[in-house]
Coordinates of C-alpha atoms in Angstrom, one line a residue:
X15 CA 28.6 7.4 38.8
X16 CA 28.9 10.6 39.1
X17 CA 25.5 12.5 38.6
X18 CA 25.5 13.2 33.9
X19 CA 25.3 15.8 32.0
X20 CA 22.4 16.6 29.9
X21 CA 23.2 18.3 27.5
X22 CA 21.2 20.1 24.1
X23 CA 21.9 22.5 21.2
X24 CA 18.7 23.7 20.7
X25 CA 15.7 24.5 23.1
X26 CA 13.8 21.5 20.6
X27 CA 15.4 19.2 22.9
X28 CA 14.5 19.8 26.6
X29 CA 11.5 17.7 26.1
X30 CA 13.5 15.0 25.8
X31 CA 16.0 15.8 28.5
X32 CA 13.9 16.9 31.1
X33 CA 12.1 13.0 30.3
X34 CA 15.8 11.6 30.5
X35 CA 16.9 13.4 33.0
X36 CA 13.1 12.2 35.2
X37 CA 14.3 9.1 34.0
X38 CA 17.5 8.9 35.8
X39 CA 16.5 10.5 39.2
X40 CA 19.5 13.3 38.6
X41 CA 21.8 14.8 36.1
X42 CA 22.1 18.3 35.1
X43 CA 20.7 19.9 32.1
X44 CA 23.7 22.3 29.6
X45 CA 21.8 24.4 26.6
X46 CA 24.0 26.4 25.0
X47 CA 23.7 29.7 25.7
X48 CA 21.3 32.4 23.1
X49 CA 20.5 29.4 22.2
X50 CA 18.3 28.0 24.9
X51 CA 15.9 29.6 28.0
X52 CA 15.0 26.7 30.1
X53 CA 18.7 24.5 30.9
X54 CA 19.7 24.2 34.1
X55 CA 22.9 26.0 32.9
X56 CA 24.3 27.4 30.2
X57 CA 27.8 26.8 28.6
X58 CA 29.4 28.8 25.9
X59 CA 30.8 26.8 23.8
X60 CA 30.2 22.6 23.2
X61 CA 33.8 21.0 22.5
X62 CA 35.0 22.5 25.8
X63 CA 32.3 21.9 27.8
X64 CA 32.4 18.0 26.7
X65 CA 35.8 17.3 26.7
X66 CA 35.4 18.7 30.5
X67 CA 33.3 16.1 31.6
X68 CA 35.1 13.5 29.5
X69 CA 38.1 14.4 31.3
X70 CA 36.8 15.4 35.0
X71 CA 35.5 11.2 34.5
X72 CA 31.5 13.0 34.1
X73 CA 28.1 10.6 33.0
X74 CA 27.5 12.7 28.8
X75 CA 24.1 12.0 28.1
X76 CA 24.8 14.3 24.6
X77 CA 21.0 15.5 23.2
X78 CA 22.4 15.5 19.4
X79 CA 24.8 13.8 17.0
X80 CA 27.0 10.5 17.3
X81 CA 28.9 12.2 15.9
X82 CA 29.9 15.1 16.6
X83 CA 30.2 14.0 20.2
X84 CA 32.9 11.4 18.6
X85 CA 35.3 13.7 17.1
X86 CA 35.0 16.6 19.7
X87 CA 36.4 13.6 22.5
X88 CA 38.5 11.3 20.1
X89 CA 41.5 12.9 21.2
X90 CA 41.3 11.7 24.4
X91 CA 40.8 8.5 23.7
X92 CA 43.1 6.4 25.5
X93 CA 42.2 3.9 28.1
X94 CA 38.9 2.8 28.4
X95 CA 39.0 1.3 31.8
X96 CA 38.7 4.9 33.3
X97 CA 36.5 6.8 30.4
X98 CA 33.1 7.9 31.8
X99 CA 29.7 6.2 30.1
X100 CA 29.3 8.8 26.7
X101 CA 25.5 8.6 25.0
X102 CA 23.8 10.1 22.4
X103 CA 20.5 10.4 22.0
X104 CA 17.9 11.6 19.2
X105 CA 16.7 15.4 19.2
X106 CA 13.6 13.4 18.8
X107 CA 14.3 10.6 21.4
X108 CA 13.9 8.1 19.1
X109 CA 17.7 6.8 19.5
X110 CA 20.0 5.7 22.5
X111 CA 23.1 4.5 21.3
X112 CA 26.4 4.2 24.1
X113 CA 29.1 4.9 22.9
X114 CA 31.3 4.5 25.3
X115 CA 31.7 4.0 28.9
X116 CA 31.1 0.1 28.9
X117 CA 33.2 -0.7 31.7
X118 CA 31.7 2.1 34.0
X119 CA 27.9 2.0 33.3
X120 CA 27.1 2.8 30.1
X121 CA 24.1 0.2 29.2
X122 CA 22.9 -0.1 32.2
X123 CA 22.7 3.9 31.6
X124 CA 21.2 3.3 27.9
X125 CA 18.7 0.5 29.1
X126 CA 17.0 4.1 32.0
X127 CA 17.0 5.9 29.5
X128 CA 15.5 3.7 26.7
X129 CA 12.9 3.0 29.1
X130 CA 12.2 7.2 30.3
X131 CA 12.0 7.2 26.3
X132 CA 9.7 4.3 25.7
X133 CA 12.2 2.9 23.2
X134 CA 15.0 0.2 23.1
X135 CA 18.4 1.1 23.6
X136 CA 20.7 1.1 21.0
X137 CA 23.5 -1.6 22.1
X138 CA 26.0 -2.5 20.6
X139 CA 28.7 -4.7 23.1
X140 CA 28.6 -8.2 21.5
X141 CA 29.4 -9.7 24.1
X142 CA 25.9 -7.9 25.9
X143 CA 24.5 -9.1 23.4
X144 CA 24.9 -12.8 22.9
X145 CA 25.0 -13.5 26.6
X146 CA 23.3 -10.5 28.7
X147 CA 25.3 -9.3 30.3
X148 CA 28.4 -7.8 30.6
X149 CA 31.8 -9.1 32.5
X150 CA 33.6 -6.3 32.5
X151 CA 31.5 -4.6 34.6
X152 CA 29.4 -5.8 37.6
X153 CA 27.0 -5.1 39.1
X154 CA 27.7 -2.7 42.8
X155 CA 28.4 -5.6 45.2
X156 CA 30.9 -7.4 42.8
X157 CA 34.9 -6.5 41.4
X158 CA 37.0 -8.1 38.2
X159 CA 39.8 -8.3 40.1
X160 CA 41.9 -9.0 37.2
X161 CA 40.1 -7.1 33.8
X162 CA 43.4 -7.5 31.8
X163 CA 42.8 -11.1 31.3
X164 CA 39.3 -10.3 30.2
X165 CA 39.5 -9.6 26.8
X166 CA 41.0 -12.9 26.0
X167 CA 38.4 -14.6 27.7
X168 CA 35.1 -13.0 26.8
X169 CA 37.2 -14.2 22.7
X170 CA 37.4 -17.6 23.7
X171 CA 33.5 -17.1 25.1
X172 CA 32.3 -15.5 21.5
X173 CA 34.6 -18.0 20.3
X174 CA 32.2 -20.8 21.0
X175 CA 34.2 -22.1 24.2
X176 CA 31.9 -22.5 27.7
X177 CA 32.7 -22.1 31.5
X178 CA 32.5 -23.2 34.7
X179 CA 30.9 -20.9 38.3
X180 CA 32.5 -21.8 40.9
X181 CA 30.4 -19.7 43.9
X182 CA 26.9 -18.0 43.6
X183 CA 25.6 -15.0 41.9
X184 CA 22.6 -14.7 40.6
X185 CA 23.2 -11.3 38.0
X186 CA 25.5 -14.4 36.0
X187 CA 23.4 -17.9 36.4
X188 CA 20.2 -15.1 34.8
X189 CA 22.5 -14.6 31.8
X190 CA 22.8 -16.1 29.1
X191 CA 26.7 -17.4 29.3
X192 CA 27.8 -21.0 28.2
X193 CA 27.6 -23.0 31.6
X194 CA 29.6 -26.3 31.9
X195 CA 31.0 -28.4 34.4
X196 CA 33.0 -29.4 31.6
X197 CA 33.9 -26.0 30.9
X198 CA 37.7 -24.9 29.6
X199 CA 37.0 -21.5 31.2
X200 CA 36.5 -20.3 34.9
X201 CA 34.6 -17.9 37.3
X202 CA 34.8 -18.1 40.3
X203 CA 33.5 -15.8 43.0
X204 CA 34.8 -15.3 46.3
X205 CA 35.8 -13.0 49.7
X206 CA 38.4 -11.2 51.0
X207 CA 39.4 -13.6 53.2
X208 CA 39.3 -16.9 50.5
X209 CA 40.8 -14.4 47.6
X210 CA 44.6 -16.2 48.0
X211 CA 43.2 -19.3 47.1
X212 CA 42.8 -18.4 43.6
X213 CA 45.1 -17.6 40.4
X214 CA 43.2 -15.1 38.4
X215 CA 44.5 -15.9 34.7
X216 CA 44.2 -15.7 31.1
X217 CA 41.6 -18.6 31.6
X218 CA 40.3 -17.5 34.9
X219 CA 38.4 -15.0 35.5
X220 CA 37.5 -14.1 39.3
X221 CA 35.0 -11.3 41.2
X222 CA 35.4 -9.9 44.7
X223 CA 32.0 -9.9 47.0
X224 CA 32.2 -6.6 48.4
X225 CA 32.1 -6.7 52.0
X226 CA 30.1 -3.7 52.1
X227 CA 26.8 -4.8 49.8
X228 CA 24.6 -6.9 51.9
X229 CA 22.3 -8.5 48.8
X230 CA 20.9 -11.7 48.7
X231 CA 24.1 -13.0 46.7
X232 CA 25.8 -12.1 49.7
X233 CA 23.7 -13.4 51.6
X234 CA 23.9 -17.3 49.8
X235 CA 27.4 -16.9 49.5
X236 CA 27.8 -17.1 53.2
X237 CA 24.9 -19.4 54.2
X238 CA 24.9 -16.5 57.1
X239 CA 20.9 -15.0 58.2
X240 CA 21.8 -10.6 58.6
X241 CA 20.1 -8.0 59.8
X242 CA 17.1 -6.0 58.5
X243 CA 18.3 -4.3 54.9
X244 CA 19.0 -1.1 55.1
X245 CA 20.7 1.7 52.5
X246 CA 24.9 1.6 52.4
X247 CA 25.8 5.4 53.9
X248 CA 29.0 6.6 51.7
X249 CA 30.9 6.0 54.7
X250 CA 29.9 2.3 54.9
X251 CA 31.7 2.0 50.7
X252 CA 34.4 4.1 52.2
X253 CA 33.5 6.7 48.9
X254 CA 34.2 10.5 49.4
X255 CA 31.1 12.1 50.7
X256 CA 31.8 14.9 48.2
X257 CA 32.7 18.2 49.8
X258 CA 30.6 21.5 49.0
X259 CA 31.5 25.6 50.1
X260 CA 28.8 28.2 50.0
X261 CA 31.8 31.1 49.5
X262 CA 30.8 34.8 49.7
X263 CA 33.5 36.2 46.8
X264 CA 33.1 39.8 47.5
X265 CA 31.5 43.3 45.5
X266 CA 33.3 42.4 42.8
X267 CA 37.0 43.7 43.3
X268 CA 39.3 40.7 43.9
X269 CA 41.4 42.5 46.5
X270 CA 38.6 41.7 48.1
X271 CA 38.3 38.1 48.3
X272 CA 39.4 36.3 51.3
X273 CA 42.9 34.3 51.2
X274 CA 40.3 30.6 52.3
X275 CA 38.0 31.9 49.6
X276 CA 40.0 32.4 47.1
X277 CA 41.9 28.8 47.6
X278 CA 38.6 26.4 48.3
X279 CA 37.7 28.4 44.4
X280 CA 41.4 27.1 43.2
X281 CA 41.3 23.5 44.9
X282 CA 37.1 23.0 43.9
X283 CA 36.5 20.1 41.4
X284 CA 32.5 21.5 40.0
X285 CA 31.4 25.6 40.7
X286 CA 28.5 26.0 40.5
X287 CA 27.0 29.8 40.2
X288 CA 25.3 32.8 38.9
X289 CA 26.5 33.8 35.5
X290 CA 27.8 36.7 36.2
X291 CA 29.6 35.6 39.6
X292 CA 31.1 32.9 38.0
X293 CA 32.9 35.8 35.5
X294 CA 33.5 37.5 38.5
X295 CA 36.4 34.6 39.7
X296 CA 36.9 33.6 35.6
X297 CA 40.9 33.9 36.6
X298 CA 41.1 31.3 39.1
X299 CA 39.6 28.6 37.5
X300 CA 41.6 25.4 36.4
X301 CA 40.5 23.7 32.9
X302 CA 39.8 21.0 34.7
X303 CA 37.7 22.9 36.8
X304 CA 33.4 22.5 35.5
X305 CA 31.9 25.4 35.7
X306 CA 27.8 24.7 36.0
X307 CA 25.5 28.2 35.5
X308 CA 22.2 29.4 35.6
X309 CA 21.0 32.3 36.1
X310 CA 19.7 34.0 39.3
X311 CA 15.7 33.6 40.1
X312 CA 16.4 30.1 40.9
X313 CA 18.5 30.0 44.4
X314 CA 16.8 27.0 45.5
X315 CA 16.8 24.2 42.0
X316 CA 21.2 26.1 42.3
X317 CA 20.7 24.9 46.0
X318 CA 19.8 21.4 45.1
X319 CA 21.9 21.4 41.9
X320 CA 25.2 21.8 44.2
X321 CA 24.0 19.7 46.8
X322 CA 23.5 16.9 44.9
X323 CA 26.9 16.7 42.9
X324 CA 28.6 16.9 46.1
X325 CA 26.4 13.9 46.6
X326 CA 28.6 12.4 43.8
X327 CA 32.1 12.7 45.6
X328 CA 32.5 16.5 43.4
X329 CA 34.5 18.6 45.8
X330 CA 31.8 22.3 45.0
X331 CA 31.8 25.4 44.9
X332 CA 28.6 27.5 45.2
X333 CA 29.6 30.7 44.0
X334 CA 27.7 33.7 46.0
X335 CA 29.3 37.6 45.4
X336 CA 29.3 39.6 48.4
X337 CA 28.6 37.6 51.8
X338 CA 27.3 34.0 51.6
X339 CA 25.1 34.9 54.0
X340 CA 23.3 37.6 53.3
X341 CA 20.9 37.4 51.5
X342 CA 22.3 35.1 49.3
X343 CA 23.4 31.1 48.6
X344 CA 24.0 29.7 52.6
X345 CA 20.5 30.1 53.1
X346 CA 19.1 29.0 50.4
X347 CA 21.0 25.6 50.8
X348 CA 19.9 25.0 53.9
X349 CA 16.2 25.3 53.7
X350 CA 17.2 22.9 50.2
X351 CA 19.0 21.0 53.2
X352 CA 15.7 21.3 55.8
X353 CA 13.1 20.4 53.0
X354 CA 14.2 17.9 50.8
X355 CA 16.6 16.0 52.8
X356 CA 17.9 13.4 51.0
X357 CA 19.7 10.8 52.1
X358 CA 22.5 10.6 49.8
X359 CA 23.0 14.8 52.3
X360 CA 23.8 13.2 55.3
X361 CA 27.7 13.2 55.6
X362 CA 28.6 16.2 53.0
X363 CA 31.2 18.0 54.3
X364 CA 29.7 21.4 53.8
X365 CA 31.4 24.8 55.2
X366 CA 30.6 28.8 54.5
X367 CA 33.4 30.4 53.9
X368 CA 32.7 33.9 54.1
X369 CA 33.1 37.4 52.2
X370 CA 32.7 41.2 52.7
X371 CA 29.3 42.4 51.9
X372 CA 27.7 45.1 50.1
X373 CA 27.1 47.4 53.0
X374 CA 30.7 47.5 54.6
X375 CA 31.9 47.9 51.5
X376 CA 29.4 51.1 50.6
X377 CA 29.9 52.1 54.0
X378 CA 34.2 52.3 54.6
X379 CA 34.1 53.7 51.0
X380 CA 33.0 56.7 52.4
X381 CA 34.3 56.4 56.2
X382 CA 32.1 54.5 59.1
X383 CA 28.2 55.2 57.8
X384 CA 27.0 52.4 60.3
X385 CA 29.4 53.2 63.0
X386 CA 26.3 52.0 65.7
X387 CA 23.5 49.9 65.6
X388 CA 22.1 49.6 61.4
X389 CA 20.1 46.8 60.4
X390 CA 19.6 45.3 56.6
X391 CA 16.9 45.0 54.1
X392 CA 16.4 44.3 50.4
X393 CA 13.5 45.8 49.2
X394 CA 12.5 43.3 46.5
X395 CA 9.6 41.9 47.0
X396 CA 9.8 38.4 45.8
X397 CA 9.9 36.0 48.3
X398 CA 8.0 38.5 50.8
X399 CA 5.5 41.0 50.4
X400 CA 5.5 45.0 50.6
X401 CA 3.3 45.5 53.2
X402 CA 5.9 42.9 55.2
X403 CA 8.5 45.0 53.7
X404 CA 7.9 48.5 54.5
X405 CA 6.6 47.4 58.1
X406 CA 10.4 46.7 58.7
X407 CA 10.9 50.4 57.0
X408 CA 9.0 51.8 59.7
X409 CA 9.7 50.0 62.3
X410 CA 13.3 50.4 61.5
X411 CA 12.9 54.1 60.7
X412 CA 11.4 54.6 64.4
X413 CA 13.7 53.2 66.1
X414 CA 16.6 55.1 64.1
X415 CA 18.5 52.1 63.3
X416 CA 20.8 52.9 59.7
X417 CA 19.3 50.7 57.4
X418 CA 21.4 49.7 54.3
X419 CA 18.5 48.2 51.6
X420 CA 19.5 45.8 48.8
X421 CA 17.8 44.9 46.1
X422 CA 16.3 48.6 45.4
X423 CA 14.9 48.5 42.6
X424 CA 14.9 46.5 39.1
X425 CA 13.3 46.7 35.2
X426 CA 10.1 45.9 36.5
X427 CA 9.9 46.7 40.2
X428 CA 10.5 50.6 40.9
X429 CA 8.0 52.0 42.9
X430 CA 9.1 50.1 45.9
X431 CA 11.9 52.6 46.6
X432 CA 10.0 56.0 46.1
X433 CA 7.4 54.2 48.9
X434 CA 10.0 53.4 51.2
X435 CA 11.6 58.1 51.2
X436 CA 7.9 58.6 52.5
X437 CA 7.9 56.3 54.9
X438 CA 11.4 57.0 56.1
X439 CA 10.4 61.6 55.8
X440 CA 7.9 60.8 58.4
X441 CA 11.2 60.0 60.5
X442 CA 13.5 61.0 59.1
X443 CA 14.6 65.2 58.3
X444 CA 14.8 65.6 54.7
X445 CA 18.9 66.6 55.9
X446 CA 19.6 62.7 56.5
X447 CA 22.6 61.6 54.7
X448 CA 22.2 58.4 52.2
X449 CA 25.2 56.5 50.8
X450 CA 24.2 55.0 47.2
X451 CA 27.2 52.9 46.0
X452 CA 26.6 51.1 42.5
X453 CA 28.9 48.3 41.2
X454 CA 31.3 47.7 44.2
X455 CA 34.7 46.9 43.8
X456 CA 33.8 46.0 39.9
X457 CA 34.4 48.6 36.3
X458 CA 32.2 51.5 36.3
X459 CA 31.6 52.0 39.9
X460 CA 30.4 54.7 41.7
X461 CA 29.6 56.5 45.1
X462 CA 27.3 59.2 45.5
X463 CA 26.7 61.0 48.8
X464 CA 23.3 62.8 49.1
X465 CA 20.5 64.2 51.0
X466 CA 17.1 62.1 51.3
X467 CA 15.4 64.0 50.4
X468 CA 16.7 63.9 47.0
X469 CA 16.7 60.7 46.7
X470 CA 15.0 59.2 43.0
X471 CA 14.1 56.2 41.3
X472 CA 17.3 57.0 38.4
X473 CA 19.0 56.5 41.5
X474 CA 19.7 53.0 41.8
X475 CA 19.0 49.9 40.0
X476 CA 19.6 46.5 41.4
X477 CA 23.6 46.8 41.9
X478 CA 23.1 49.1 43.7
X479 CA 23.0 49.6 47.5
X480 CA 22.0 52.5 49.6
X481 CA 22.8 53.4 53.6
X482 CA 20.4 55.3 55.3
X483 CA 21.6 57.3 58.4
X484 CA 20.7 58.0 61.7
X485 CA 19.5 60.8 62.7
X486 CA 22.6 60.7 64.5
X487 CA 24.5 60.3 61.7
X488 CA 27.2 63.4 59.8
X489 CA 28.4 64.1 57.0
X490 CA 32.6 65.8 58.0
X491 CA 35.2 67.9 55.2
X492 CA 38.4 66.9 54.9
X493 CA 40.2 69.6 54.5
X494 CA 39.8 70.1 50.4
X495 CA 41.0 66.7 49.6
X496 CA 36.9 64.4 51.3
X497 CA 33.6 64.0 52.5
X498 CA 33.6 61.6 54.9
X499 CA 30.0 60.1 56.8
X500 CA 30.6 58.7 60.0
X501 CA 27.8 57.9 62.7
X502 CA 29.1 58.1 66.2
X503 CA 29.8 55.1 68.1
X504 CA 27.8 56.8 71.6
X505 CA 25.0 58.6 70.6

């Protein structure tokens, strides 16, 4: 089963949603934009979001009225054999009602949620209530061979017929099915080697014992001893291990996006990323691709969510602007991969798709200011101390490297750029060329050439990259056409 989507409409539902998330050990919380603040991701349209999850087989847990879920999904109800679990949870956590997905384990999921909320689930399935099991949805390790015969079979059971069991299965023996050696109905448990010996029918349900399942029932069935128990990998079960592509879309302009990144985006099942970055590539999104939006401050959480989605068999794209390996999400993914090291991540197909970085685009817009040795330094002190940043600026200035400053200024952080300028002026001429590139590749792009002495805090924000020339960087004039900036290849 894929990790579920826990959908809330207001911030008052977040407490219950978090209890559900912790209780089932998976899933992401999606909150209506402008009405929620603490959700993992936000969405703008309830109906569209719910239908996307439903059509991609994602279990849906709505902390909302059952009616709104039913009306939203109603046009899509075609085949109960393929519908994912859908549950409605009362906003105060007082009720858990499974609505759809009886064949995909919705009642088991309802029980898990009910335990987390310390209530009883509102299960309405007749067979499950009477017999304490679900014949249409056997536990892991079993496969119902003839589900099309089950409707008549279960109807006969509910009408009073008895059933005999051939084979061994604890989940059936522990149920309240009306077993009798003289039963008109039959349930048979078989393995692959003996499957041809049985004839499924309206009176006989056949369950195939999964060769890849190391359960006590399998031991008893074969009457043999197997090795020490261990978790079954996705490769052993034959399930798709899932894919995660960490992509860089470039600074903003579609023409700067690589063909590889475009292909990965168009063939994915899920996109994960900061809302602004997802909006930049929205024109490429097909209706069946699910957006998972977040703010820009939870990189490690975003990385873990992407890994978890992929481990459920999805083809996930984690979207960064620029290049994903430069102050972006690739590093966050590998940090989480190392520190948390979940077993289900071991066989994921992970790729990093490069993009044009902001400093490359800024440099190209004015010529070649990074034409010789250079470095990049982020002025944000969120992840490292200002003392560390200042020390690196001093060393780079002393070494006469051209420098690209990322994250120079934010609403709450303005003084670092002035401090950086003071450090640079100890080693660089006030006439050192600098480039201020703002909103590269996007609406409102500006690129300005100045001298270091003219640099002010008002020149920049978080969407600005600043290039500082070396002592050899030059400004030249191409006739009356344009100014260019370059750093010679040979000092």
